[in-house]
């Protein structure tokens, strides 16, 4: 896939602030962290192999209080960068798919930890929800049984339009790809009114459209020709009249090899 050893070697030789940040974010990529040898670098074999695991699963069962919103979260770690979709009683949740990374193509050289959240607004007795992560030919899944604790009020079309603060549904916790590649960092949010999406770069500066970067209306940040100087924490902001939610992605540009 690519050789990460040089990337981490240089990172650990950077300023104390950045080195500390790299070490902290290594914990988001346990598959790499577990393969680090005594010299402090990932092995070439472990950096190149493809893998997929669920790093966070929804609880096996949970209650849904009638009239409230229940958030189900699933996190997947994999190479190439995983995609996550949801099923309700074995049927696709199309509303979530329209807001998910399912529309984003992952570079074969990428590695990521992705977080995906499904908002449950209504439960009929008991429903089974399943998150399905896929990376290349690998698939991992986890299910949860959601049971209602009362009678839910009738949800008219008008009531579905009631205002609510933004909730970020899909984002990367950490992302690795090869220098020179074009990358997409997802940040899909739901809210009413529709959230306004902005990003801040690894220096805390608001990202504005230029010849290398642009923020799509759906929230994704597109970065053309990834550079070593792009390494760091990038933060997505979803804002409407009723609030703001943020999600951060630590971006590692890796040397090809």
PDB file of N, CA and C in Angstrom, residues 40-143:
ATOM      1  N   UNK A  40      10.514   1.939  17.433  1.00  0.00           N
ATOM      2  CA  UNK A  40       9.521   3.004  17.438  1.00  0.00           C
ATOM      3  C   UNK A  40       8.761   3.176  16.138  1.00  0.00           C
ATOM      4  N   UNK A  41       9.052   2.329  15.128  1.00  0.00           N
ATOM      5  CA  UNK A  41       8.402   2.498  13.846  1.00  0.00           C
ATOM      6  C   UNK A  41       7.509   1.291  13.526  1.00  0.00           C
ATOM      7  N   UNK A  42       6.391   1.509  12.783  1.00  0.00           N
ATOM      8  CA  UNK A  42       5.598   0.376  12.321  1.00  0.00           C
ATOM      9  C   UNK A  42       6.411  -0.459  11.340  1.00  0.00           C
ATOM     10  N   UNK A  43       6.176  -1.742  11.332  1.00  0.00           N
ATOM     11  CA  UNK A  43       6.862  -2.584  10.355  1.00  0.00           C
ATOM     12  C   UNK A  43       6.279  -2.340   8.980  1.00  0.00           C
ATOM     13  N   UNK A  44       7.083  -2.569   7.943  1.00  0.00           N
ATOM     14  CA  UNK A  44       6.596  -2.374   6.584  1.00  0.00           C
ATOM     15  C   UNK A  44       5.463  -3.341   6.290  1.00  0.00           C
ATOM     16  N   UNK A  45       5.568  -4.557   6.796  1.00  0.00           N
ATOM     17  CA  UNK A  45       4.529  -5.552   6.534  1.00  0.00           C
ATOM     18  C   UNK A  45       3.197  -5.114   7.121  1.00  0.00           C
ATOM     19  N   UNK A  46       3.212  -4.656   8.376  1.00  0.00           N
ATOM     20  CA  UNK A  46       1.957  -4.277   9.022  1.00  0.00           C
ATOM     21  C   UNK A  46       1.374  -3.025   8.398  1.00  0.00           C
ATOM     22  N   UNK A  47       2.234  -2.124   7.894  1.00  0.00           N
ATOM     23  CA  UNK A  47       1.726  -0.912   7.290  1.00  0.00           C
ATOM     24  C   UNK A  47       1.081  -1.201   5.947  1.00  0.00           C
ATOM     25  N   UNK A  48       1.516  -2.273   5.281  1.00  0.00           N
ATOM     26  CA  UNK A  48       1.048  -2.531   3.928  1.00  0.00           C
ATOM     27  C   UNK A  48      -0.185  -3.414   3.882  1.00  0.00           C
ATOM     28  N   UNK A  49      -0.413  -4.231   4.918  1.00  0.00           N
ATOM     29  CA  UNK A  49      -1.497  -5.194   4.819  1.00  0.00           C
ATOM     30  C   UNK A  49      -2.856  -4.521   5.017  1.00  0.00           C
ATOM     31  N   UNK A  50      -3.874  -5.092   4.389  1.00  0.00           N
ATOM     32  CA  UNK A  50      -5.227  -4.578   4.555  1.00  0.00           C
ATOM     33  C   UNK A  50      -5.851  -5.237   5.782  1.00  0.00           C
ATOM     34  N   UNK A  51      -6.753  -4.520   6.446  1.00  0.00           N
ATOM     35  CA  UNK A  51      -7.417  -5.058   7.625  1.00  0.00           C
ATOM     36  C   UNK A  51      -8.690  -4.275   7.886  1.00  0.00           C
ATOM     37  N   UNK A  52      -9.534  -4.818   8.746  1.00  0.00           N
ATOM     38  CA  UNK A  52     -10.773  -4.151   9.128  1.00  0.00           C
ATOM     39  C   UNK A  52     -11.203  -4.666  10.488  1.00  0.00           C
ATOM     40  N   UNK A  53     -11.573  -3.745  11.369  1.00  0.00           N
ATOM     41  CA  UNK A  53     -12.117  -4.139  12.665  1.00  0.00           C
ATOM     42  C   UNK A  53     -13.072  -3.059  13.150  1.00  0.00           C
ATOM     43  N   UNK A  54     -13.998  -3.452  14.017  1.00  0.00           N
ATOM     44  CA  UNK A  54     -14.894  -2.487  14.642  1.00  0.00           C
ATOM     45  C   UNK A  54     -14.268  -2.058  15.962  1.00  0.00           C
ATOM     46  N   UNK A  55     -13.904  -0.798  16.065  1.00  0.00           N
ATOM     47  CA  UNK A  55     -13.266  -0.292  17.272  1.00  0.00           C
ATOM     48  C   UNK A  55     -14.282   0.212  18.292  1.00  0.00           C
ATOM     49  N   UNK A  56     -15.520   0.414  17.863  1.00  0.00           N
ATOM     50  CA  UNK A  56     -16.600   0.784  18.783  1.00  0.00           C
ATOM     51  C   UNK A  56     -17.903   0.226  18.249  1.00  0.00           C
ATOM     52  N   UNK A  57     -18.628  -0.494  19.099  1.00  0.00           N
ATOM     53  CA  UNK A  57     -19.878  -1.121  18.707  1.00  0.00           C
ATOM     54  C   UNK A  57     -21.019  -0.560  19.545  1.00  0.00           C
ATOM     55  N   UNK A  58     -22.231  -0.523  18.982  1.00  0.00           N
ATOM     56  CA  UNK A  58     -23.378  -0.166  19.815  1.00  0.00           C
ATOM     57  C   UNK A  58     -23.627  -1.264  20.848  1.00  0.00           C
ATOM     58  N   UNK A  59     -24.197  -0.901  21.988  1.00  0.00           N
ATOM     59  CA  UNK A  59     -24.501  -1.899  23.015  1.00  0.00           C
ATOM     60  C   UNK A  59     -25.444  -2.966  22.459  1.00  0.00           C
ATOM     61  N   UNK A  60     -25.396  -4.154  23.026  1.00  0.00           N
ATOM     62  CA  UNK A  60     -26.204  -5.276  22.523  1.00  0.00           C
ATOM     63  C   UNK A  60     -27.688  -4.957  22.550  1.00  0.00           C
ATOM     64  N   UNK A  61     -28.131  -4.208  23.562  1.00  0.00           N
ATOM     65  CA  UNK A  61     -29.540  -3.785  23.630  1.00  0.00           C
ATOM     66  C   UNK A  61     -29.598  -2.461  24.376  1.00  0.00           C
ATOM     67  N   UNK A  62     -30.578  -1.661  24.046  1.00  0.00           N
ATOM     68  CA  UNK A  62     -30.742  -0.376  24.711  1.00  0.00           C
ATOM     69  C   UNK A  62     -32.162   0.130  24.564  1.00  0.00           C
ATOM     70  N   UNK A  63     -32.571   0.936  25.542  1.00  0.00           N
ATOM     71  CA  UNK A  63     -33.931   1.460  25.574  1.00  0.00           C
ATOM     72  C   UNK A  63     -34.018   2.762  24.795  1.00  0.00           C
ATOM     73  N   UNK A  64     -35.166   2.958  24.162  1.00  0.00           N
ATOM     74  CA  UNK A  64     -35.454   4.208  23.479  1.00  0.00           C
ATOM     75  C   UNK A  64     -36.663   4.843  24.142  1.00  0.00           C
ATOM     76  N   UNK A  65     -36.424   5.958  24.800  1.00  0.00           N
ATOM     77  CA  UNK A  65     -37.507   6.657  25.482  1.00  0.00           C
ATOM     78  C   UNK A  65     -38.396   7.332  24.443  1.00  0.00           C
ATOM     79  N   UNK A  66     -39.681   7.048  24.489  1.00  0.00           N
ATOM     80  CA  UNK A  66     -40.631   7.595  23.521  1.00  0.00           C
ATOM     81  C   UNK A  66     -40.539   9.114  23.478  1.00  0.00           C
ATOM     82  N   UNK A  67     -40.486   9.645  22.249  1.00  0.00           N
ATOM     83  CA  UNK A  67     -40.433  11.085  22.066  1.00  0.00           C
ATOM     84  C   UNK A  67     -39.035  11.665  22.064  1.00  0.00           C
ATOM     85  N   UNK A  68     -38.017  10.841  22.357  1.00  0.00           N
ATOM     86  CA  UNK A  68     -36.631  11.322  22.379  1.00  0.00           C
ATOM     87  C   UNK A  68     -35.884  10.844  21.130  1.00  0.00           C
ATOM     88  N   UNK A  69     -34.643  11.287  20.991  1.00  0.00           N
ATOM     89  CA  UNK A  69     -33.790  10.843  19.891  1.00  0.00           C
ATOM     90  C   UNK A  69     -32.662   9.997  20.467  1.00  0.00           C
ATOM     91  N   UNK A  70     -32.520   8.783  19.962  1.00  0.00           N
ATOM     92  CA  UNK A  70     -31.468   7.874  20.409  1.00  0.00           C
ATOM     93  C   UNK A  70     -30.361   7.842  19.366  1.00  0.00           C
ATOM     94  N   UNK A  71     -29.126   8.065  19.772  1.00  0.00           N
ATOM     95  CA  UNK A  71     -27.983   8.043  18.858  1.00  0.00           C
ATOM     96  C   UNK A  71     -27.248   6.715  18.977  1.00  0.00           C
ATOM     97  N   UNK A  72     -27.146   5.988  17.872  1.00  0.00           N
ATOM     98  CA  UNK A  72     -26.394   4.741  17.805  1.00  0.00           C
ATOM     99  C   UNK A  72     -25.075   5.024  17.078  1.00  0.00           C
ATOM    100  N   UNK A  73     -23.956   4.658  17.683  1.00  0.00           N
ATOM    101  CA  UNK A  73     -22.651   4.961  17.096  1.00  0.00           C
ATOM    102  C   UNK A  73     -21.834   3.701  16.875  1.00  0.00           C
ATOM    103  N   UNK A  74     -21.171   3.677  15.722  1.00  0.00           N
ATOM    104  CA  UNK A  74     -20.319   2.554  15.340  1.00  0.00           C
ATOM    105  C   UNK A  74     -19.030   3.145  14.776  1.00  0.00           C
ATOM    106  N   UNK A  75     -17.884   2.615  15.191  1.00  0.00           N
ATOM    107  CA  UNK A  75     -16.606   3.072  14.653  1.00  0.00           C
ATOM    108  C   UNK A  75     -15.858   1.889  14.046  1.00  0.00           C
ATOM    109  N   UNK A  76     -15.271   2.135  12.889  1.00  0.00           N
ATOM    110  CA  UNK A  76     -14.520   1.085  12.195  1.00  0.00           C
ATOM    111  C   UNK A  76     -13.126   1.587  11.859  1.00  0.00           C
ATOM    112  N   UNK A  77     -12.157   0.688  11.977  1.00  0.00           N
ATOM    113  CA  UNK A  77     -10.757   0.978  11.653  1.00  0.00           C
ATOM    114  C   UNK A  77     -10.343   0.039  10.537  1.00  0.00           C
ATOM    115  N   UNK A  78      -9.788   0.582   9.471  1.00  0.00           N
ATOM    116  CA  UNK A  78      -9.422  -0.316   8.384  1.00  0.00           C
ATOM    117  C   UNK A  78      -8.562   0.329   7.319  1.00  0.00           C
ATOM    118  N   UNK A  79      -8.010  -0.525   6.465  1.00  0.00           N
ATOM    119  CA  UNK A  79      -7.247  -0.118   5.291  1.00  0.00           C
ATOM    120  C   UNK A  79      -7.660  -1.030   4.138  1.00  0.00           C
ATOM    121  N   UNK A  80      -8.186  -0.462   3.037  1.00  0.00           N
ATOM    122  CA  UNK A  80      -8.433   0.951   2.795  1.00  0.00           C
ATOM    123  C   UNK A  80      -9.472   1.538   3.776  1.00  0.00           C
ATOM    124  N   UNK A  81      -9.623   2.872   3.749  1.00  0.00           N
ATOM    125  CA  UNK A  81     -10.554   3.547   4.653  1.00  0.00           C
ATOM    126  C   UNK A  81     -11.940   2.923   4.544  1.00  0.00           C
ATOM    127  N   UNK A  82     -12.530   2.503   5.680  1.00  0.00           N
ATOM    128  CA  UNK A  82     -13.818   1.808   5.637  1.00  0.00           C
ATOM    129  C   UNK A  82     -14.992   2.729   5.309  1.00  0.00           C
ATOM    130  N   UNK A  83     -16.065   2.092   4.869  1.00  0.00           N
ATOM    131  CA  UNK A  83     -17.360   2.745   4.728  1.00  0.00           C
ATOM    132  C   UNK A  83     -18.301   2.068   5.719  1.00  0.00           C
ATOM    133  N   UNK A  84     -19.268   2.811   6.211  1.00  0.00           N
ATOM    134  CA  UNK A  84     -20.228   2.243   7.164  1.00  0.00           C
ATOM    135  C   UNK A  84     -21.647   2.537   6.692  1.00  0.00           C
ATOM    136  N   UNK A  85     -22.487   1.516   6.717  1.00  0.00           N
ATOM    137  CA  UNK A  85     -23.904   1.714   6.431  1.00  0.00           C
ATOM    138  C   UNK A  85     -24.721   1.033   7.514  1.00  0.00           C
ATOM    139  N   UNK A  86     -26.017   1.367   7.576  1.00  0.00           N
ATOM    140  CA  UNK A  86     -26.890   0.852   8.634  1.00  0.00           C
ATOM    141  C   UNK A  86     -28.096   0.111   8.056  1.00  0.00           C
ATOM    142  N   UNK A  87     -28.512  -0.907   8.784  1.00  0.00           N
ATOM    143  CA  UNK A  87     -29.738  -1.629   8.475  1.00  0.00           C
ATOM    144  C   UNK A  87     -30.701  -1.515   9.647  1.00  0.00           C
ATOM    145  N   UNK A  88     -31.990  -1.470   9.337  1.00  0.00           N
ATOM    146  CA  UNK A  88     -33.030  -1.544  10.359  1.00  0.00           C
ATOM    147  C   UNK A  88     -33.892  -2.757  10.044  1.00  0.00           C
ATOM    148  N   UNK A  89     -33.872  -3.737  10.954  1.00  0.00           N
ATOM    149  CA  UNK A  89     -34.604  -4.993  10.732  1.00  0.00           C
ATOM    150  C   UNK A  89     -34.240  -5.592   9.373  1.00  0.00           C
ATOM    151  N   UNK A  90     -32.926  -5.608   9.090  1.00  0.00           N
ATOM    152  CA  UNK A  90     -32.345  -6.227   7.890  1.00  0.00           C
ATOM    153  C   UNK A  90     -32.608  -5.448   6.603  1.00  0.00           C
ATOM    154  N   UNK A  91     -33.153  -4.233   6.696  1.00  0.00           N
ATOM    155  CA  UNK A  91     -33.402  -3.413   5.517  1.00  0.00           C
ATOM    156  C   UNK A  91     -32.568  -2.123   5.601  1.00  0.00           C
ATOM    157  N   UNK A  92     -32.038  -1.662   4.465  1.00  0.00           N
ATOM    158  CA  UNK A  92     -31.181  -0.464   4.494  1.00  0.00           C
ATOM    159  C   UNK A  92     -31.918   0.764   5.031  1.00  0.00           C
ATOM    160  N   UNK A  93     -31.196   1.561   5.775  1.00  0.00           N
ATOM    161  CA  UNK A  93     -31.732   2.838   6.245  1.00  0.00           C
ATOM    162  C   UNK A  93     -31.321   3.875   5.207  1.00  0.00           C
ATOM    163  N   UNK A  94     -32.192   4.128   4.249  1.00  0.00           N
ATOM    164  CA  UNK A  94     -31.826   4.974   3.114  1.00  0.00           C
ATOM    165  C   UNK A  94     -31.554   6.411   3.520  1.00  0.00           C
ATOM    166  N   UNK A  95     -32.284   6.910   4.508  1.00  0.00           N
ATOM    167  CA  UNK A  95     -32.069   8.285   4.937  1.00  0.00           C
ATOM    168  C   UNK A  95     -30.635   8.471   5.418  1.00  0.00           C
ATOM    169  N   UNK A  96     -30.123   7.454   6.148  1.00  0.00           N
ATOM    170  CA  UNK A  96     -28.739   7.559   6.616  1.00  0.00           C
ATOM    171  C   UNK A  96     -27.765   7.409   5.474  1.00  0.00           C
ATOM    172  N   UNK A  97     -28.056   6.492   4.538  1.00  0.00           N
ATOM    173  CA  UNK A  97     -27.139   6.275   3.422  1.00  0.00           C
ATOM    174  C   UNK A  97     -26.908   7.553   2.632  1.00  0.00           C
ATOM    175  N   UNK A  98     -27.959   8.390   2.500  1.00  0.00           N
ATOM    176  CA  UNK A  98     -27.810   9.632   1.746  1.00  0.00           C
ATOM    177  C   UNK A  98     -26.884  10.603   2.449  1.00  0.00           C
ATOM    178  N   UNK A  99     -26.634  10.375   3.764  1.00  0.00           N
ATOM    179  CA  UNK A  99     -25.773  11.272   4.535  1.00  0.00           C
ATOM    180  C   UNK A  99     -24.435  10.600   4.880  1.00  0.00           C
ATOM    181  N   UNK A 100     -24.174   9.424   4.328  1.00  0.00           N
ATOM    182  CA  UNK A 100     -23.046   8.628   4.812  1.00  0.00           C
ATOM    183  C   UNK A 100     -21.879   8.612   3.846  1.00  0.00           C
ATOM    184  N   UNK A 101     -20.810   7.931   4.253  1.00  0.00           N
ATOM    185  CA  UNK A 101     -19.616   7.825   3.415  1.00  0.00           C
ATOM    186  C   UNK A 101     -19.828   6.864   2.255  1.00  0.00           C
ATOM    187  N   UNK A 102     -21.024   6.301   2.121  1.00  0.00           N
ATOM    188  CA  UNK A 102     -21.269   5.363   1.033  1.00  0.00           C
ATOM    189  C   UNK A 102     -21.054   6.019  -0.330  1.00  0.00           C
ATOM    190  N   UNK A 103     -21.132   7.348  -0.385  1.00  0.00           N
ATOM    191  CA  UNK A 103     -20.963   8.060  -1.644  1.00  0.00           C
ATOM    192  C   UNK A 103     -19.501   8.483  -1.862  1.00  0.00           C
ATOM    193  N   UNK A 104     -18.629   8.148  -0.943  1.00  0.00           N
ATOM    194  CA  UNK A 104     -17.239   8.577  -1.021  1.00  0.00           C
ATOM    195  C   UNK A 104     -16.349   7.410  -1.405  1.00  0.00           C
ATOM    196  N   UNK A 105     -15.555   7.587  -2.453  1.00  0.00           N
ATOM    197  CA  UNK A 105     -14.623   6.547  -2.865  1.00  0.00           C
ATOM    198  C   UNK A 105     -13.343   6.665  -2.049  1.00  0.00           C
ATOM    199  N   UNK A 106     -12.887   5.549  -1.480  1.00  0.00           N
ATOM    200  CA  UNK A 106     -11.653   5.535  -0.700  1.00  0.00           C
ATOM    201  C   UNK A 106     -10.475   5.166  -1.602  1.00  0.00           C
ATOM    202  N   UNK A 107      -9.373   5.895  -1.454  1.00  0.00           N
ATOM    203  CA  UNK A 107      -8.163   5.519  -2.174  1.00  0.00           C
ATOM    204  C   UNK A 107      -7.677   4.170  -1.647  1.00  0.00           C
ATOM    205  N   UNK A 108      -7.204   3.292  -2.528  1.00  0.00           N
ATOM    206  CA  UNK A 108      -6.690   1.989  -2.073  1.00  0.00           C
ATOM    207  C   UNK A 108      -5.555   2.124  -1.065  1.00  0.00           C
ATOM    208  N   UNK A 109      -4.844   3.265  -1.096  1.00  0.00           N
ATOM    209  CA  UNK A 109      -3.701   3.461  -0.203  1.00  0.00           C
ATOM    210  C   UNK A 109      -4.097   4.029   1.155  1.00  0.00           C
ATOM    211  N   UNK A 110      -5.373   4.282   1.378  1.00  0.00           N
ATOM    212  CA  UNK A 110      -5.801   4.976   2.594  1.00  0.00           C
ATOM    213  C   UNK A 110      -5.993   4.034   3.779  1.00  0.00           C
ATOM    214  N   UNK A 111      -5.939   4.645   4.961  1.00  0.00           N
ATOM    215  CA  UNK A 111      -6.213   3.952   6.217  1.00  0.00           C
ATOM    216  C   UNK A 111      -6.978   4.943   7.086  1.00  0.00           C
ATOM    217  N   UNK A 112      -8.046   4.494   7.754  1.00  0.00           N
ATOM    218  CA  UNK A 112      -8.831   5.454   8.528  1.00  0.00           C
ATOM    219  C   UNK A 112      -9.570   4.790   9.675  1.00  0.00           C
ATOM    220  N   UNK A 113      -9.892   5.619  10.657  1.00  0.00           N
ATOM    221  CA  UNK A 113     -10.837   5.246  11.690  1.00  0.00           C
ATOM    222  C   UNK A 113     -12.052   6.138  11.497  1.00  0.00           C
ATOM    223  N   UNK A 114     -13.180   5.533  11.098  1.00  0.00           N
ATOM    224  CA  UNK A 114     -14.388   6.284  10.768  1.00  0.00           C
ATOM    225  C   UNK A 114     -15.436   6.099  11.861  1.00  0.00           C
ATOM    226  N   UNK A 115     -16.134   7.181  12.171  1.00  0.00           N
ATOM    227  CA  UNK A 115     -17.223   7.146  13.142  1.00  0.00           C
ATOM    228  C   UNK A 115     -18.535   7.409  12.412  1.00  0.00           C
ATOM    229  N   UNK A 116     -19.522   6.555  12.664  1.00  0.00           N
ATOM    230  CA  UNK A 116     -20.828   6.693  12.018  1.00  0.00           C
ATOM    231  C   UNK A 116     -21.928   6.626  13.074  1.00  0.00           C
ATOM    232  N   UNK A 117     -22.845   7.596  13.027  1.00  0.00           N
ATOM    233  CA  UNK A 117     -23.938   7.667  13.997  1.00  0.00           C
ATOM    234  C   UNK A 117     -25.281   7.651  13.284  1.00  0.00           C
ATOM    235  N   UNK A 118     -26.189   6.863  13.803  1.00  0.00           N
ATOM    236  CA  UNK A 118     -27.561   6.807  13.298  1.00  0.00           C
ATOM    237  C   UNK A 118     -28.490   7.366  14.365  1.00  0.00           C
ATOM    238  N   UNK A 119     -29.367   8.296  13.970  1.00  0.00           N
ATOM    239  CA  UNK A 119     -30.322   8.885  14.900  1.00  0.00           C
ATOM    240  C   UNK A 119     -31.652   8.151  14.794  1.00  0.00           C
ATOM    241  N   UNK A 120     -32.088   7.566  15.904  1.00  0.00           N
ATOM    242  CA  UNK A 120     -33.359   6.839  15.954  1.00  0.00           C
ATOM    243  C   UNK A 120     -34.396   7.739  16.612  1.00  0.00           C
ATOM    244  N   UNK A 121     -35.456   8.059  15.881  1.00  0.00           N
ATOM    245  CA  UNK A 121     -36.485   8.959  16.406  1.00  0.00           C
ATOM    246  C   UNK A 121     -37.747   8.236  16.836  1.00  0.00           C
ATOM    247  N   UNK A 122     -37.920   7.018  16.363  1.00  0.00           N
ATOM    248  CA  UNK A 122     -39.149   6.280  16.684  1.00  0.00           C
ATOM    249  C   UNK A 122     -38.863   4.786  16.717  1.00  0.00           C
ATOM    250  N   UNK A 123     -39.400   4.079  17.702  1.00  0.00           N
ATOM    251  CA  UNK A 123     -39.225   2.635  17.823  1.00  0.00           C
ATOM    252  C   UNK A 123     -40.578   1.968  18.018  1.00  0.00           C
ATOM    253  N   UNK A 124     -40.851   0.987  17.188  1.00  0.00           N
ATOM    254  CA  UNK A 124     -42.086   0.200  17.305  1.00  0.00           C
ATOM    255  C   UNK A 124     -41.768  -1.086  18.050  1.00  0.00           C
ATOM    256  N   UNK A 125     -42.134  -1.145  19.329  1.00  0.00           N
ATOM    257  CA  UNK A 125     -41.873  -2.332  20.141  1.00  0.00           C
ATOM    258  C   UNK A 125     -40.368  -2.571  20.220  1.00  0.00           C
ATOM    259  N   UNK A 126     -39.832  -3.463  19.333  1.00  0.00           N
ATOM    260  CA  UNK A 126     -38.387  -3.730  19.322  1.00  0.00           C
ATOM    261  C   UNK A 126     -37.884  -3.749  17.882  1.00  0.00           C
ATOM    262  N   UNK A 127     -36.799  -3.044  17.640  1.00  0.00           N
ATOM    263  CA  UNK A 127     -36.184  -3.012  16.314  1.00  0.00           C
ATOM    264  C   UNK A 127     -34.715  -3.399  16.424  1.00  0.00           C
ATOM    265  N   UNK A 128     -34.224  -4.097  15.410  1.00  0.00           N
ATOM    266  CA  UNK A 128     -32.804  -4.466  15.360  1.00  0.00           C
ATOM    267  C   UNK A 128     -32.082  -3.553  14.370  1.00  0.00           C
ATOM    268  N   UNK A 129     -31.027  -2.906  14.840  1.00  0.00           N
ATOM    269  CA  UNK A 129     -30.193  -2.064  13.983  1.00  0.00           C
ATOM    270  C   UNK A 129     -28.818  -2.712  13.844  1.00  0.00           C
ATOM    271  N   UNK A 130     -28.282  -2.681  12.624  1.00  0.00           N
ATOM    272  CA  UNK A 130     -26.983  -3.290  12.348  1.00  0.00           C
ATOM    273  C   UNK A 130     -26.101  -2.306  11.611  1.00  0.00           C
ATOM    274  N   UNK A 131     -24.912  -2.087  12.125  1.00  0.00           N
ATOM    275  CA  UNK A 131     -23.934  -1.287  11.373  1.00  0.00           C
ATOM    276  C   UNK A 131     -23.026  -2.263  10.628  1.00  0.00           C
ATOM    277  N   UNK A 132     -22.796  -1.972   9.358  1.00  0.00           N
ATOM    278  CA  UNK A 132     -21.971  -2.822   8.504  1.00  0.00           C
ATOM    279  C   UNK A 132     -20.820  -1.992   7.961  1.00  0.00           C
ATOM    280  N   UNK A 133     -19.608  -2.376   8.317  1.00  0.00           N
ATOM    281  CA  UNK A 133     -18.414  -1.698   7.830  1.00  0.00           C
ATOM    282  C   UNK A 133     -17.792  -2.539   6.719  1.00  0.00           C
ATOM    283  N   UNK A 134     -17.338  -1.883   5.662  1.00  0.00           N
ATOM    284  CA  UNK A 134     -16.686  -2.603   4.574  1.00  0.00           C
ATOM    285  C   UNK A 134     -15.408  -1.876   4.176  1.00  0.00           C
ATOM    286  N   UNK A 135     -14.389  -2.691   3.864  1.00  0.00           N
ATOM    287  CA  UNK A 135     -13.093  -2.169   3.436  1.00  0.00           C
ATOM    288  C   UNK A 135     -12.512  -3.169   2.454  1.00  0.00           C
ATOM    289  N   UNK A 136     -12.431  -2.778   1.198  1.00  0.00           N
ATOM    290  CA  UNK A 136     -12.014  -3.743   0.190  1.00  0.00           C
ATOM    291  C   UNK A 136     -12.994  -4.895   0.160  1.00  0.00           C
ATOM    292  N   UNK A 137     -12.493  -6.128   0.326  1.00  0.00           N
ATOM    293  CA  UNK A 137     -13.367  -7.305   0.336  1.00  0.00           C
ATOM    294  C   UNK A 137     -13.765  -7.719   1.755  1.00  0.00           C
ATOM    295  N   UNK A 138     -13.291  -6.993   2.743  1.00  0.00           N
ATOM    296  CA  UNK A 138     -13.574  -7.346   4.131  1.00  0.00           C
ATOM    297  C   UNK A 138     -14.850  -6.646   4.620  1.00  0.00           C
ATOM    298  N   UNK A 139     -15.594  -7.372   5.479  1.00  0.00           N
ATOM    299  CA  UNK A 139     -16.844  -6.842   6.044  1.00  0.00           C
ATOM    300  C   UNK A 139     -16.892  -7.177   7.525  1.00  0.00           C
ATOM    301  N   UNK A 140     -17.331  -6.218   8.327  1.00  0.00           N
ATOM    302  CA  UNK A 140     -17.537  -6.442   9.764  1.00  0.00           C
ATOM    303  C   UNK A 140     -18.872  -5.822  10.142  1.00  0.00           C
ATOM    304  N   UNK A 141     -19.557  -6.437  11.100  1.00  0.00           N
ATOM    305  CA  UNK A 141     -20.871  -5.925  11.474  1.00  0.00           C
ATOM    306  C   UNK A 141     -21.123  -6.098  12.959  1.00  0.00           C
ATOM    307  N   UNK A 142     -22.050  -5.285  13.459  1.00  0.00           N
ATOM    308  CA  UNK A 142     -22.481  -5.374  14.853  1.00  0.00           C
ATOM    309  C   UNK A 142     -23.936  -4.930  14.927  1.00  0.00           C
ATOM    310  N   UNK A 143     -24.695  -5.607  15.781  1.00  0.00           N
ATOM    311  CA  UNK A 143     -26.126  -5.319  15.878  1.00  0.00           C
ATOM    312  C   UNK A 143     -26.518  -4.925  17.297  1.00  0.00           C
TER     313      UNK A 143
END
